[in-house]
Coordinates of C-alpha atoms in Angstrom, one line a residue:
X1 CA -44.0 -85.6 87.2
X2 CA -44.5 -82.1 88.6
X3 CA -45.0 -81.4 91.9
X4 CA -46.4 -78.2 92.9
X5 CA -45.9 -77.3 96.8
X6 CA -45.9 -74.4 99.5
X7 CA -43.7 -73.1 102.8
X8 CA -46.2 -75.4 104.8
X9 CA -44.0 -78.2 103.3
X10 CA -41.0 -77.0 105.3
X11 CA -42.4 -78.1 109.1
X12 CA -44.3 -80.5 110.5
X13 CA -47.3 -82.4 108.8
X14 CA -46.5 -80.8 105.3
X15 CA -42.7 -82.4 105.5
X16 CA -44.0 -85.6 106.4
X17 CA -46.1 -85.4 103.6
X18 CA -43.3 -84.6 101.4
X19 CA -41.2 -86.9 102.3
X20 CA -43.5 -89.8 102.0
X21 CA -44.2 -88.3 98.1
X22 CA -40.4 -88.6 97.5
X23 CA -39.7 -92.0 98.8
X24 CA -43.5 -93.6 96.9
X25 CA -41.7 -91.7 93.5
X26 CA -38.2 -93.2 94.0
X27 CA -39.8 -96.8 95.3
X28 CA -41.9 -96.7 91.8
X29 CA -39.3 -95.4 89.5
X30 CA -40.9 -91.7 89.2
X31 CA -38.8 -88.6 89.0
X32 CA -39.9 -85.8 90.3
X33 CA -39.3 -81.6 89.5
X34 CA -40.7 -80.0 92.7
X35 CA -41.8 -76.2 92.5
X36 CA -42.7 -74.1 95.2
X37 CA -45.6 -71.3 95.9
X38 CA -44.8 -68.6 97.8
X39 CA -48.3 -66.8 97.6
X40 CA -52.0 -67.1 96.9
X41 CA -52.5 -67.6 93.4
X42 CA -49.0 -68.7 92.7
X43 CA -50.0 -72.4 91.6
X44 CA -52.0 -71.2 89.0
X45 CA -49.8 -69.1 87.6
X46 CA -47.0 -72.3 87.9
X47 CA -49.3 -74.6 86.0
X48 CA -50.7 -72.5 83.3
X49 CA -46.7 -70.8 82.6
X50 CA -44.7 -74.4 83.2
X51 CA -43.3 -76.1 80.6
X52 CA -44.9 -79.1 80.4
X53 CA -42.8 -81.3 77.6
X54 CA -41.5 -84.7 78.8
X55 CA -44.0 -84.3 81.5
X56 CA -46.3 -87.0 82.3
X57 CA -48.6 -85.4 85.3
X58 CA -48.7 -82.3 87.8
X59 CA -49.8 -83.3 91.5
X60 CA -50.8 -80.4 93.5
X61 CA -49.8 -80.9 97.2
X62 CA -52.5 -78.9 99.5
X63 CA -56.6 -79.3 100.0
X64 CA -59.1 -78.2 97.4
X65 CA -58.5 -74.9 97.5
X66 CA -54.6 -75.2 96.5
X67 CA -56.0 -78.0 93.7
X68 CA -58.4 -75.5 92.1
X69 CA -55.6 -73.1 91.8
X70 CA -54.1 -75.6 90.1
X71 CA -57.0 -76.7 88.0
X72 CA -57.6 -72.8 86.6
X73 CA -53.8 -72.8 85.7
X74 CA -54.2 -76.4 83.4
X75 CA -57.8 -74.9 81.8
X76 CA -55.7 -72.1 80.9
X77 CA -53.2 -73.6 78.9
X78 CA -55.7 -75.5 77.0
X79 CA -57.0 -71.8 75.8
X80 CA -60.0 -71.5 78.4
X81 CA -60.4 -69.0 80.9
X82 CA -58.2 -65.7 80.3
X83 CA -55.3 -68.0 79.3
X84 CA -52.4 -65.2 77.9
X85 CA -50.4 -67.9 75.7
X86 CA -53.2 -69.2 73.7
X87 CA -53.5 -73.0 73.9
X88 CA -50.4 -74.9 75.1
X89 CA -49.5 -78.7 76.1
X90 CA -51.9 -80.1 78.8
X91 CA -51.6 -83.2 81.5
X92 CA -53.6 -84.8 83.8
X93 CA -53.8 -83.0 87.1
X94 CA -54.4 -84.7 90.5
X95 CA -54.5 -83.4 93.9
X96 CA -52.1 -85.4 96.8
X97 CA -54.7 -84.9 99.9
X98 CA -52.4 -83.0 102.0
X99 CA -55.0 -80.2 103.0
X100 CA -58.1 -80.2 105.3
X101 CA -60.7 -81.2 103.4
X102 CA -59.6 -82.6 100.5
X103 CA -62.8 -83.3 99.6
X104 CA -62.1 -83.7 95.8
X105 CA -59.9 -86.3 96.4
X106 CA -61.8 -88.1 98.6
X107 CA -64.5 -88.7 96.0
X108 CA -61.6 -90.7 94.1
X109 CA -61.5 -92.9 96.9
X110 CA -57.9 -91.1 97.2
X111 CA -57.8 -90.8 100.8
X112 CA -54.2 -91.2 101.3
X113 CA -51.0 -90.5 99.2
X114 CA -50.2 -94.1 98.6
X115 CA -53.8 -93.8 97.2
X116 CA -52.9 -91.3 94.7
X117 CA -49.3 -93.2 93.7
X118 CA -51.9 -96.2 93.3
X119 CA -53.9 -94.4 90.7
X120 CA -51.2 -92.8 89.0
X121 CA -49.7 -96.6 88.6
X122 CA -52.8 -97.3 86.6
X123 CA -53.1 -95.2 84.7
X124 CA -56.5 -94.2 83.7
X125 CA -56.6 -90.5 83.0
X126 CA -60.4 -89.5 83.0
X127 CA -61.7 -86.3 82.1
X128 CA -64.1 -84.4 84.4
X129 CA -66.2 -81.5 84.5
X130 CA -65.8 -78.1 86.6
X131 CA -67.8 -75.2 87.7
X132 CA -67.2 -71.9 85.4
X133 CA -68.2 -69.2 87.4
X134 CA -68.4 -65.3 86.3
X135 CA -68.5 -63.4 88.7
X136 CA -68.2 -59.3 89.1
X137 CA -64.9 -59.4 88.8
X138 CA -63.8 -61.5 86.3
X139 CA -64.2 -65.5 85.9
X140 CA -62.6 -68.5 87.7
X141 CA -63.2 -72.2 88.2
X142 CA -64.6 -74.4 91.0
X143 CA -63.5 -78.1 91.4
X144 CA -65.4 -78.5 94.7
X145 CA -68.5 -75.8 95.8
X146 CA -69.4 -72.4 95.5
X147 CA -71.2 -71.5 98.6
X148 CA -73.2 -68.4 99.7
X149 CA -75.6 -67.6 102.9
X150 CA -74.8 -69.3 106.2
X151 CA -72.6 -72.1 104.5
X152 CA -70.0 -69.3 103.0
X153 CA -70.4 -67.3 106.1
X154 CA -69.8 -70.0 108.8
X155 CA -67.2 -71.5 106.6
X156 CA -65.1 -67.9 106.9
X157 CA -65.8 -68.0 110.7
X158 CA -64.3 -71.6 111.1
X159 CA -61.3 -70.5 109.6
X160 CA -60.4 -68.5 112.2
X161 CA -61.5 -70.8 114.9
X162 CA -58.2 -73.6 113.5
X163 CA -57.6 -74.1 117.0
X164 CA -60.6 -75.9 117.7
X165 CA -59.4 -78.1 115.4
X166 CA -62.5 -80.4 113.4
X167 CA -65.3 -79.2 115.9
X168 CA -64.8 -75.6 114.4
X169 CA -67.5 -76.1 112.1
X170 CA -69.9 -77.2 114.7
X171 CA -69.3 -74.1 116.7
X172 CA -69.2 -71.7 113.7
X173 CA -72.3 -73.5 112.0
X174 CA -74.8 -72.9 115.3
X175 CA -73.5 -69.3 116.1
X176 CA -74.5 -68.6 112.5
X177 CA -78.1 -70.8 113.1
X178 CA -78.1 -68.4 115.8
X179 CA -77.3 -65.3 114.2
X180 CA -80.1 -65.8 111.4
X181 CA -78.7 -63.4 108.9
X182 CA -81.1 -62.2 106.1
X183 CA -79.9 -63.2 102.9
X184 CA -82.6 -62.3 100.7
X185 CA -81.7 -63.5 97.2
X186 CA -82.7 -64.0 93.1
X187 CA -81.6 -67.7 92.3
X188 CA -82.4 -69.6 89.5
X189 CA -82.1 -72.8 88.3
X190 CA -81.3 -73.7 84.4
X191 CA -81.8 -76.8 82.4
X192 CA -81.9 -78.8 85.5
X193 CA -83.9 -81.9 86.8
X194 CA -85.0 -82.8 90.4
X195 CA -82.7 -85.2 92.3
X196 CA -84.5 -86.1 95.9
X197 CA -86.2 -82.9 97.2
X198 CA -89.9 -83.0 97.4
X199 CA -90.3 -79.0 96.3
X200 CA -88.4 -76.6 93.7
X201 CA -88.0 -73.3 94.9
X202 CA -85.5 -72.1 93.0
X203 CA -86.8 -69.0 90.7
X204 CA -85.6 -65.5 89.9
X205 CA -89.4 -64.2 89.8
X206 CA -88.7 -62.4 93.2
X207 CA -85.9 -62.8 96.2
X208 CA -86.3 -65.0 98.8
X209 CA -84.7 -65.1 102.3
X210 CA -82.8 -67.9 101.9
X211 CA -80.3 -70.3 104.8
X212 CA -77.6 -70.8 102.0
X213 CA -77.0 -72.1 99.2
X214 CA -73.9 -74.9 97.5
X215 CA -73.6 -75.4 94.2
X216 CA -71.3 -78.6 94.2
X217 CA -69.4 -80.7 92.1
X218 CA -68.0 -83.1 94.8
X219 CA -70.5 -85.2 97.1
X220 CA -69.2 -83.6 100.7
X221 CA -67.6 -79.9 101.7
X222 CA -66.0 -78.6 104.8
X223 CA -65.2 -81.2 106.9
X224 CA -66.5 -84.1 104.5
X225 CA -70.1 -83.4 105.0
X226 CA -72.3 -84.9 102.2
X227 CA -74.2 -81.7 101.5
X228 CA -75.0 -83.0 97.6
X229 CA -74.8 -86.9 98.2
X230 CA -75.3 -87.9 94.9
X231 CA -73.0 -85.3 92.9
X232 CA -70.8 -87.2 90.4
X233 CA -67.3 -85.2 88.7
X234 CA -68.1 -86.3 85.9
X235 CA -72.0 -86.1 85.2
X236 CA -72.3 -83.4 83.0
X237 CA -74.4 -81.2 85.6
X238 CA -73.6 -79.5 89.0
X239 CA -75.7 -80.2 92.0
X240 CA -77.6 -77.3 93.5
X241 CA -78.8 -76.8 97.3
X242 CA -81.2 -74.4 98.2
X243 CA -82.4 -73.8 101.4
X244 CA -84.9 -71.5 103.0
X245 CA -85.1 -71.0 106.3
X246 CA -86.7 -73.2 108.7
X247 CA -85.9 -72.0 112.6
X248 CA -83.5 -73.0 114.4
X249 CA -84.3 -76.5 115.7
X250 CA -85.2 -77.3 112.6
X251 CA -81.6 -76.4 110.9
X252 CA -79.4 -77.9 113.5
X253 CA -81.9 -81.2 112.5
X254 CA -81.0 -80.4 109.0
X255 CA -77.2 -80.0 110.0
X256 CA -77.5 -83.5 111.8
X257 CA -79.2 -85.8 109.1
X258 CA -76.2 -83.8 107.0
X259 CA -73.8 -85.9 109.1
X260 CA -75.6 -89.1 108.7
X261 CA -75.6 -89.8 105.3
X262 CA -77.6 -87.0 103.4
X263 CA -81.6 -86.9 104.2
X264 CA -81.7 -83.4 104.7
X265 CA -82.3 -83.6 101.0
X266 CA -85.7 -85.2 101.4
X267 CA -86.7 -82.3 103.4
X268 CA -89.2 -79.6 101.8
X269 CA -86.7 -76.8 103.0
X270 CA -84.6 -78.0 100.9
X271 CA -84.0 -78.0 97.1
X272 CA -81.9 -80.5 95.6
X273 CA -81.2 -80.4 91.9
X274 CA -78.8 -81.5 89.1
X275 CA -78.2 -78.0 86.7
X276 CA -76.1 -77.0 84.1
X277 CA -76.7 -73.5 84.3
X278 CA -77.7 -71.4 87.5
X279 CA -77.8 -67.6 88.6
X280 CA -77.3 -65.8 92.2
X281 CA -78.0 -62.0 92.3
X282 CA -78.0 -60.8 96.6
X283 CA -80.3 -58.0 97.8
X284 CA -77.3 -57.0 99.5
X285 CA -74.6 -55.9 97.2
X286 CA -71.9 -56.7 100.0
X287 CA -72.8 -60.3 100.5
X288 CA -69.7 -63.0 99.7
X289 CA -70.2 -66.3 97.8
X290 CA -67.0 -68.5 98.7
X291 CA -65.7 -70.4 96.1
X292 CA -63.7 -73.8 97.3
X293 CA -63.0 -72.2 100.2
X294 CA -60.1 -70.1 99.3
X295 CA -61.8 -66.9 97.1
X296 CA -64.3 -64.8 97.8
X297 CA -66.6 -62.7 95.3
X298 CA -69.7 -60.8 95.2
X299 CA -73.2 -60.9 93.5
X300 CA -74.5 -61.2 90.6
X301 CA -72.7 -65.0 89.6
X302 CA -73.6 -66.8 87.1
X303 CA -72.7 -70.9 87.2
X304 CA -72.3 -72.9 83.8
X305 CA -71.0 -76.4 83.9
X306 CA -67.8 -76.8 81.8
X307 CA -67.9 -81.0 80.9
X308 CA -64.6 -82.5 80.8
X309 CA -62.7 -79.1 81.8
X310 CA -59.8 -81.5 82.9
X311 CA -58.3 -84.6 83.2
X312 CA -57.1 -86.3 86.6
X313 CA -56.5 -90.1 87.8
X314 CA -59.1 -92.4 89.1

């Protein structure tokens, strides 16, 4: 088995974390070839280059961000994406939740990495679906949500509030409540069906001033927040929220009943629905859409489900 890691694995937490990887492989008769990033982008260039023979699996040590990179590296060997080599050998991939949200694994019930070790040991390799999303730029991959509005923005602001610790996003979410930027926006919805939201406004006859917006494949974000509680990996669809805005005491509400299980989605500020295909054009040509909380691009995106993009352990 491969396992793909960075620096943070040389100090505190991230050693830990190694260690315990190495002892669960020796205690369970796995042998392990570690390789190292040393920048952005690095893992997916490890994956989609590595060669893979007499190789069972790749783990990906890190959060989703560091597992998408790895996720766009295995799509590319199997010819998809901008993949140089044409198509080569792929595995299952699998994400050891080492990071701070690790929301994808979570989903998996894969909490811990004795969790993952457990899953590997049965061995069910199941393919799921990702997000293909062309942007300006080029195309990528999202394994966990592609966010835009006040969900992107306050996301970028947390970052750089770490030493808050898991309260960031509560601070960073009301000072952007507060803030109440205009994002005025064209976003449409394609072969989709309603999920629990009691309106559809979704349409690309005219921009609306929209709160944000996640397209998601996992149930939660950030800091495991069920945004899209009843998102499955491997459904066929993504599942699109829409929100317009609402004032402020009705969004921190909206924030709240977020945290308590998901029934800001039977609000009628929100739009929930299952798509496969979906478009985002901003007014404003400098606005960001985050994708998994690592990459940032601008408007016009367009989303298409790619069904059974990978495979991983459950």
């Amino acid at each position: 088995m491969v396992v793909v890691h960075g620096k943070k694995c040389e100090v505190g937490k991230g050693r830990r974390d190694l260690r315990e990887i190495r002892d669960l492989a020796d205690a369970r008769g796995v042998a392990l070839v570690e390789v190292r990033t040393d920048r952005e982008g690095h893992c997916e260039e490890l994956v989609r280059d590595a060669d893979l023979d007499g190789v069972d699996a790749v783990g990906v040590m890190g959060g989703d961000g560091t597992f998408r990179e790895g996720v766009c590296g295995m799509i590319a060997r199997g010819g998809g994406g901008d993949s140089p080599g044409g198509k080569r050998r792929s595995v299952p991939i699998f994400a050891f939740p080492c990071g701070t949200g690790n929301n994808y694994a979570r989903d998996l019930g894969q909490r811990t990495v004795a969790d993952v070790f457990d899953a590997i040991a049965r061995g069910r390799a199941h393919a799921v679906d990702a997000v293909r999303v062309q942007h300006p730029n080029g195309m990528t991959y999202s394994i966990n949500c592609v966010t835009w509005g006040m969900a992107r923005d306050a996301a970028a602001t947390a970052e750089h509030m770490r030493w808050l610790g898991a309260i960031r996003y509560d601070v960073a979410g009301f000072f952007h409540i507060l803030k109440n930027k205009l994002n005025y926006a064209n976003l449409a919805a394609h072969d989709f069906h309603e999920v629990e939201s009691s309106v559809t406004h979704v349409s690309d006859v005219e921009a609306a001033d929209y709160l944000m917006m996640f397209a998601q494949n996992t149930r939660c974000s950030g800091r495991g927040f069920p945004f899209t509680p009843l998102a499955k990996l491997d459904d066929g669809a993504f599942d699109l929220i829409a929100v317009k805005k609402c004032g402020v005491l009705k969004t921190v509400g909206l924030f709240e009943a977020v945290k308590k299980g998901g029934s800001h989605v039977r609000d009628p500020s929100v739009c929930y629905v299952k798509v496969k295909k979906a478009t985002l054009e901003a007014s404003d040509s400098a606005d960001l859409v985050g994708i998994d909380g690592e990459v940032d691009v601008t408007t016009p995106i367009n989303l298409e489900i790619a069904e059974g993009a990978f495979q991983t352990f459950v």
